[in-house]
Short mmCIF file of C-alpha atoms in Angstrom, two decimals:
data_model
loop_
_atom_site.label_atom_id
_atom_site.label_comp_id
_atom_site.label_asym_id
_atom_site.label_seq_id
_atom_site.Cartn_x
_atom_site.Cartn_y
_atom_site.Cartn_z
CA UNK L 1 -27.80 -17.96 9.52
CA UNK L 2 -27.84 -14.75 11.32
CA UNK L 3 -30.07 -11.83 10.45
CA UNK L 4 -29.43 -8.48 11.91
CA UNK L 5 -32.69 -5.97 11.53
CA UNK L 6 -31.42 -2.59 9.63
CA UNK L 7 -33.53 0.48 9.22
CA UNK L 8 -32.63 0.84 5.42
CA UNK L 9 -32.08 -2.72 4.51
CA UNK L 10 -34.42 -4.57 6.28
CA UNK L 11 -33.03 -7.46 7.61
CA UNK L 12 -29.34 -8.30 6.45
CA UNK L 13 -28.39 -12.18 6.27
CA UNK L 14 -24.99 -13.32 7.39
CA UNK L 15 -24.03 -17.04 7.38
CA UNK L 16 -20.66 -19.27 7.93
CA UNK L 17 -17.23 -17.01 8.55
CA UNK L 18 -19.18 -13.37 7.63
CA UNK L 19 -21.36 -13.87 10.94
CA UNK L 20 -18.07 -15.10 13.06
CA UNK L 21 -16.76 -11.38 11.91
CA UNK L 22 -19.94 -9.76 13.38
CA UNK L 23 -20.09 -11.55 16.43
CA UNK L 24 -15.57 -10.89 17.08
CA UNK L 25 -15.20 -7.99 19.99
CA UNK L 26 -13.27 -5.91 17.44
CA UNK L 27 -16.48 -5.65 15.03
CA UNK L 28 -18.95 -5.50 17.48
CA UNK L 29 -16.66 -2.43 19.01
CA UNK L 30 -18.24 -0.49 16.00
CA UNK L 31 -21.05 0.35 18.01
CA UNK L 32 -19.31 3.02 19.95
CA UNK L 33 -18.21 5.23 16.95
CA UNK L 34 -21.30 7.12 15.05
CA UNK L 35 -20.80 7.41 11.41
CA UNK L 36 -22.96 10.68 11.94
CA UNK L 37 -24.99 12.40 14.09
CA UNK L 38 -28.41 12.93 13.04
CA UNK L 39 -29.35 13.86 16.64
CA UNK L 40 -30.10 17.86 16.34
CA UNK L 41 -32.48 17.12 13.91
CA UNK L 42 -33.76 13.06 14.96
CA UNK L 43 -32.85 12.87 18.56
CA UNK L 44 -33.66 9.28 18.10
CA UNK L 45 -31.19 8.36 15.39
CA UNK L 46 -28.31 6.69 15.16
CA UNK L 47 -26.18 5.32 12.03
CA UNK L 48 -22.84 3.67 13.77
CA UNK L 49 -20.07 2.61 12.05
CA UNK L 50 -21.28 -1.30 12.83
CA UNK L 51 -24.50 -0.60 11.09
CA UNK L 52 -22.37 1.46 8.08
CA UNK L 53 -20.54 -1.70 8.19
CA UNK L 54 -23.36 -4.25 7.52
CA UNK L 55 -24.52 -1.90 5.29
CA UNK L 56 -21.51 -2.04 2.84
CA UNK L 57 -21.43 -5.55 3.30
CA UNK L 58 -25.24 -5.55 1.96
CA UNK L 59 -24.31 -3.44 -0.93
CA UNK L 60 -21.57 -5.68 -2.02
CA UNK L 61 -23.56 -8.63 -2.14
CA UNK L 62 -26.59 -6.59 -4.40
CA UNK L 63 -23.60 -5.34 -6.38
CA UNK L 64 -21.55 -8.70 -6.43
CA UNK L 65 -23.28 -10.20 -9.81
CA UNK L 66 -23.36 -6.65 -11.60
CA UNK L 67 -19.72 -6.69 -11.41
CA UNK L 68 -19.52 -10.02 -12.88
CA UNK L 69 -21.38 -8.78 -15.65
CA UNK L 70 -19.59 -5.73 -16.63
CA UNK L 71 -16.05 -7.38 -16.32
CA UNK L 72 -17.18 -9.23 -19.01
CA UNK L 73 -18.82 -6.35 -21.44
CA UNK L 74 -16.06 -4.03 -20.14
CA UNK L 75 -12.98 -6.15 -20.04
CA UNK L 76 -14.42 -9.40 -22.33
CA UNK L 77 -12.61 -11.01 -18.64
CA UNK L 78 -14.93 -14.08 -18.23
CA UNK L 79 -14.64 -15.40 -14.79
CA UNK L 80 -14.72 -19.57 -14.21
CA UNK L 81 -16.93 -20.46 -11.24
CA UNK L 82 -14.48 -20.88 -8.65
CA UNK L 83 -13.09 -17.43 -9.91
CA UNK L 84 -16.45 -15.49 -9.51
CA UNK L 85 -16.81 -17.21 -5.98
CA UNK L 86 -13.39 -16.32 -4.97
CA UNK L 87 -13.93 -12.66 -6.21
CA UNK L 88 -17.65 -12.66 -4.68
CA UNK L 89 -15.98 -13.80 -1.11
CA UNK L 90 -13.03 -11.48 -1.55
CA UNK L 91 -15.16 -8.41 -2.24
CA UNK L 92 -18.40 -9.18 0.49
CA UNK L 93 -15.33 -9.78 3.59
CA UNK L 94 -13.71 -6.44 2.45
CA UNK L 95 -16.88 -4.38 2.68
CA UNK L 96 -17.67 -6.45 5.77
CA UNK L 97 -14.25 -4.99 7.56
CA UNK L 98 -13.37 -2.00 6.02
CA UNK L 99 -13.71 -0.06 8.65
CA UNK L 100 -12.66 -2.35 10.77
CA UNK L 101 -9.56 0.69 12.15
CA UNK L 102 -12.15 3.31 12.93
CA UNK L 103 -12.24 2.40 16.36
CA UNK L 104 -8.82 2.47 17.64
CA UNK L 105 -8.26 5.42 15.44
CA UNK L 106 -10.74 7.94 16.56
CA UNK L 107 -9.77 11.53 17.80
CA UNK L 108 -11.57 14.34 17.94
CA UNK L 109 -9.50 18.03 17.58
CA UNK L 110 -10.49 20.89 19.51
CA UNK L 111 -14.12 21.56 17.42
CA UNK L 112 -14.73 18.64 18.45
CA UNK L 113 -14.97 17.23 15.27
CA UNK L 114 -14.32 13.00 14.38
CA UNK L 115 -11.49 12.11 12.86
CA UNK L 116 -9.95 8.69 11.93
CA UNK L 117 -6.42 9.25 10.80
CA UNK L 118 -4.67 5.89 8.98
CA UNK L 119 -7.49 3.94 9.50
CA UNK L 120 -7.22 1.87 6.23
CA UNK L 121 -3.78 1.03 7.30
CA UNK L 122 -4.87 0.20 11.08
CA UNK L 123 -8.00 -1.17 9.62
CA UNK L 124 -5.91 -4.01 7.10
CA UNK L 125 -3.67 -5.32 10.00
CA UNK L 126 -7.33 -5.47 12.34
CA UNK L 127 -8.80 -7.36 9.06
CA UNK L 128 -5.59 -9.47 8.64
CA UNK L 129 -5.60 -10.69 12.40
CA UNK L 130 -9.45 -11.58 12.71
CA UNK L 131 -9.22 -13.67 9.59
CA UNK L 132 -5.98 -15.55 10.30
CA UNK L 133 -7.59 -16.60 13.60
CA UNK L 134 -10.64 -17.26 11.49
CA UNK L 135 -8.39 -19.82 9.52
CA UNK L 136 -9.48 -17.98 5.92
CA UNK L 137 -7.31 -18.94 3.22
CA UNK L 138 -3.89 -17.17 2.74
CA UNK L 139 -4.82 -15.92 -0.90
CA UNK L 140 -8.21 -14.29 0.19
CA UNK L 141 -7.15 -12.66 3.18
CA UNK L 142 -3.99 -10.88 1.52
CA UNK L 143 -6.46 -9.60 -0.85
CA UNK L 144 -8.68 -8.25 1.64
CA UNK L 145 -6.22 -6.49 3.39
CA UNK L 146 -5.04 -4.80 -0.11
CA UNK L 147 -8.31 -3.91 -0.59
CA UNK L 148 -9.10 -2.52 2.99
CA UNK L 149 -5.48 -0.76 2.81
CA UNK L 150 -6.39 0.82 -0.46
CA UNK L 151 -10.31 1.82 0.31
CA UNK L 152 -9.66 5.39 1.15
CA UNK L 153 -6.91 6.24 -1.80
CA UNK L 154 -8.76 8.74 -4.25
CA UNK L 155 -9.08 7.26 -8.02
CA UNK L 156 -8.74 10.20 -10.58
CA UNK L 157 -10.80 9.79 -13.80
CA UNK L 158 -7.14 10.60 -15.65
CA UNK L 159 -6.43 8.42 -18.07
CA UNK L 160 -2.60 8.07 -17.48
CA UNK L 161 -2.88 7.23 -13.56
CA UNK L 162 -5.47 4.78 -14.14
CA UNK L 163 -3.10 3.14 -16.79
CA UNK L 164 -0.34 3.21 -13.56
CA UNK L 165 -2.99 1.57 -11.42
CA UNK L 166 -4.06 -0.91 -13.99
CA UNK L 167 -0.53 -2.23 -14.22
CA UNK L 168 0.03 -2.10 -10.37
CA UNK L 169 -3.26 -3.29 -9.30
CA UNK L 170 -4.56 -5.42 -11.90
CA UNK L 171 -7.98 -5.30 -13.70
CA UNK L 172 -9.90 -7.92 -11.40
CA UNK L 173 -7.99 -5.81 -8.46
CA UNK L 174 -8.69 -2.40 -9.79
CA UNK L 175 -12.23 -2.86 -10.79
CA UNK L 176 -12.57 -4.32 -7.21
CA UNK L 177 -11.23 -1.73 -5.14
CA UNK L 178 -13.83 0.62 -6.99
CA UNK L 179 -16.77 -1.37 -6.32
CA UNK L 180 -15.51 -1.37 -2.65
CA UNK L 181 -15.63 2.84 -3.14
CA UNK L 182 -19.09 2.68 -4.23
CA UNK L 183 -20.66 0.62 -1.40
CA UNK L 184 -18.84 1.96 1.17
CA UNK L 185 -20.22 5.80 -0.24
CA UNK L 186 -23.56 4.04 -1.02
CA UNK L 187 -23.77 2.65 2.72
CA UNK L 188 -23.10 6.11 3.97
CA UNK L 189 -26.11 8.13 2.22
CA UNK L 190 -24.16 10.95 1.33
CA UNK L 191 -22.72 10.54 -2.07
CA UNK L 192 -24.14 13.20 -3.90
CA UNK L 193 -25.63 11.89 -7.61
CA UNK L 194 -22.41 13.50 -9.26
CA UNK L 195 -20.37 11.45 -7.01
CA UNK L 196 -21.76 8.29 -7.60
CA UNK L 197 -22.02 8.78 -11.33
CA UNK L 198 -17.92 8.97 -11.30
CA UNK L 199 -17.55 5.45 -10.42
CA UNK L 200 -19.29 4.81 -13.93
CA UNK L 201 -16.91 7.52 -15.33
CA UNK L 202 -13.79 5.62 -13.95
CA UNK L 203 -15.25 2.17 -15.10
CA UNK L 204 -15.53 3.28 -18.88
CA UNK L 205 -12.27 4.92 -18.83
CA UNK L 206 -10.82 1.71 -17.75
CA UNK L 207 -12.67 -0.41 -20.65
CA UNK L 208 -11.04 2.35 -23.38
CA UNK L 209 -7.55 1.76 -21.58
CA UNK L 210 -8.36 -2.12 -22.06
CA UNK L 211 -9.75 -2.07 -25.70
CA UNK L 212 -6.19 0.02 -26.42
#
């Protein structure tokens, strides 16, 4: 078991392949790329993108057995066991390694502003390598990667696009990509309340387009 001290969290808990992600050289590269300076203000503080990482990873696993719970009193989807533990694993790697392309992505333009151009795309084929040396099941890892590939596309509350995305995506898929959203805003600190409230907004738009 490996526990990694975090200001907000506490202490985070990482056991079997989640801690052989932390300790690869391309997560632990995270440390060199702030997820924002706080400096001006706290010249003390730091937030990297490794400690936004664990973060959303933290999240997932608090938010893990809510989803569970409203896929079945939004969708009347009940999971078997080795479903929800599939699902659960699926989800907790993606948050893990989401940001996984931040690194070899970052510019900065002449401000001198951060930027991280395609790094969900750069990010999926970082994710898919570490866990096919990793030996994680074909299955899960594909559906990491969609779900790392698809963490930055913007999810309209519009009824007819979510329909599109239902029947691309999938429910289970769909509902997990958003929960993905959530942490990774959650982890960051600066979703403001209207923000966060949309992810409930998109969720019970989804349940009408089911109940249809």
């Amino acid at each position: 078991m490996m526990q990694i001290p975090d200001p907000v969290h506490g202490y985070i808990e990482l056991d079997g392949m989640f801690a052989d992600i932390v300790n690869t050289p391309e997560f632990q590269r995270l440390r060199s790329v702030e997820q924002g300076s706080f400096r001006p203000v706290y010249p003390g503080a730091r937030h990297d993108r490794f400690a936004h990482s664990l973060g959303t990873y933290h999240l997932a696993t608090q938010f893990v057995e809510h989803f569970f719970e409203n896929l079945k009193k939004d969708t009347g989807v009940v999971l078997s066991a080795g479903e929800r533990q599939a699902l659960s694993l699926t989800f907790r790697y993606a948050a893990l390694l989401h940001d996984i392309g931040k690194v070899p992505t970052f510019t900065r333009d002449e401000t001198g502003r951060g930027h991280f151009l395609g790094h969900a795309q750069v990010g999926s084929e970082i994710a898919d390598g570490i866990l096919l040396r990793l030996k994680a099941p074909t299955a899960l890892r594909h559906q990491v990667v969609f779900l790392i590939s698809h963490h930055m596309t913007p999810i309209e509350p519009d009824k007819r696009l979510l329909l599109r995305r239902l029947s691309r995506y999938g429910t289970e898929q769909l509902l997990t990509l958003l929960n993905l959203q959530e942490a990774d805003m959650g982890s960051k600190g600066t979703g403001k309340e209207e923000e966060m409230a949309q992810f409930d907004v998109l969720r019970a738009i989804i349940a009408e387009l089911l109940a249809e």
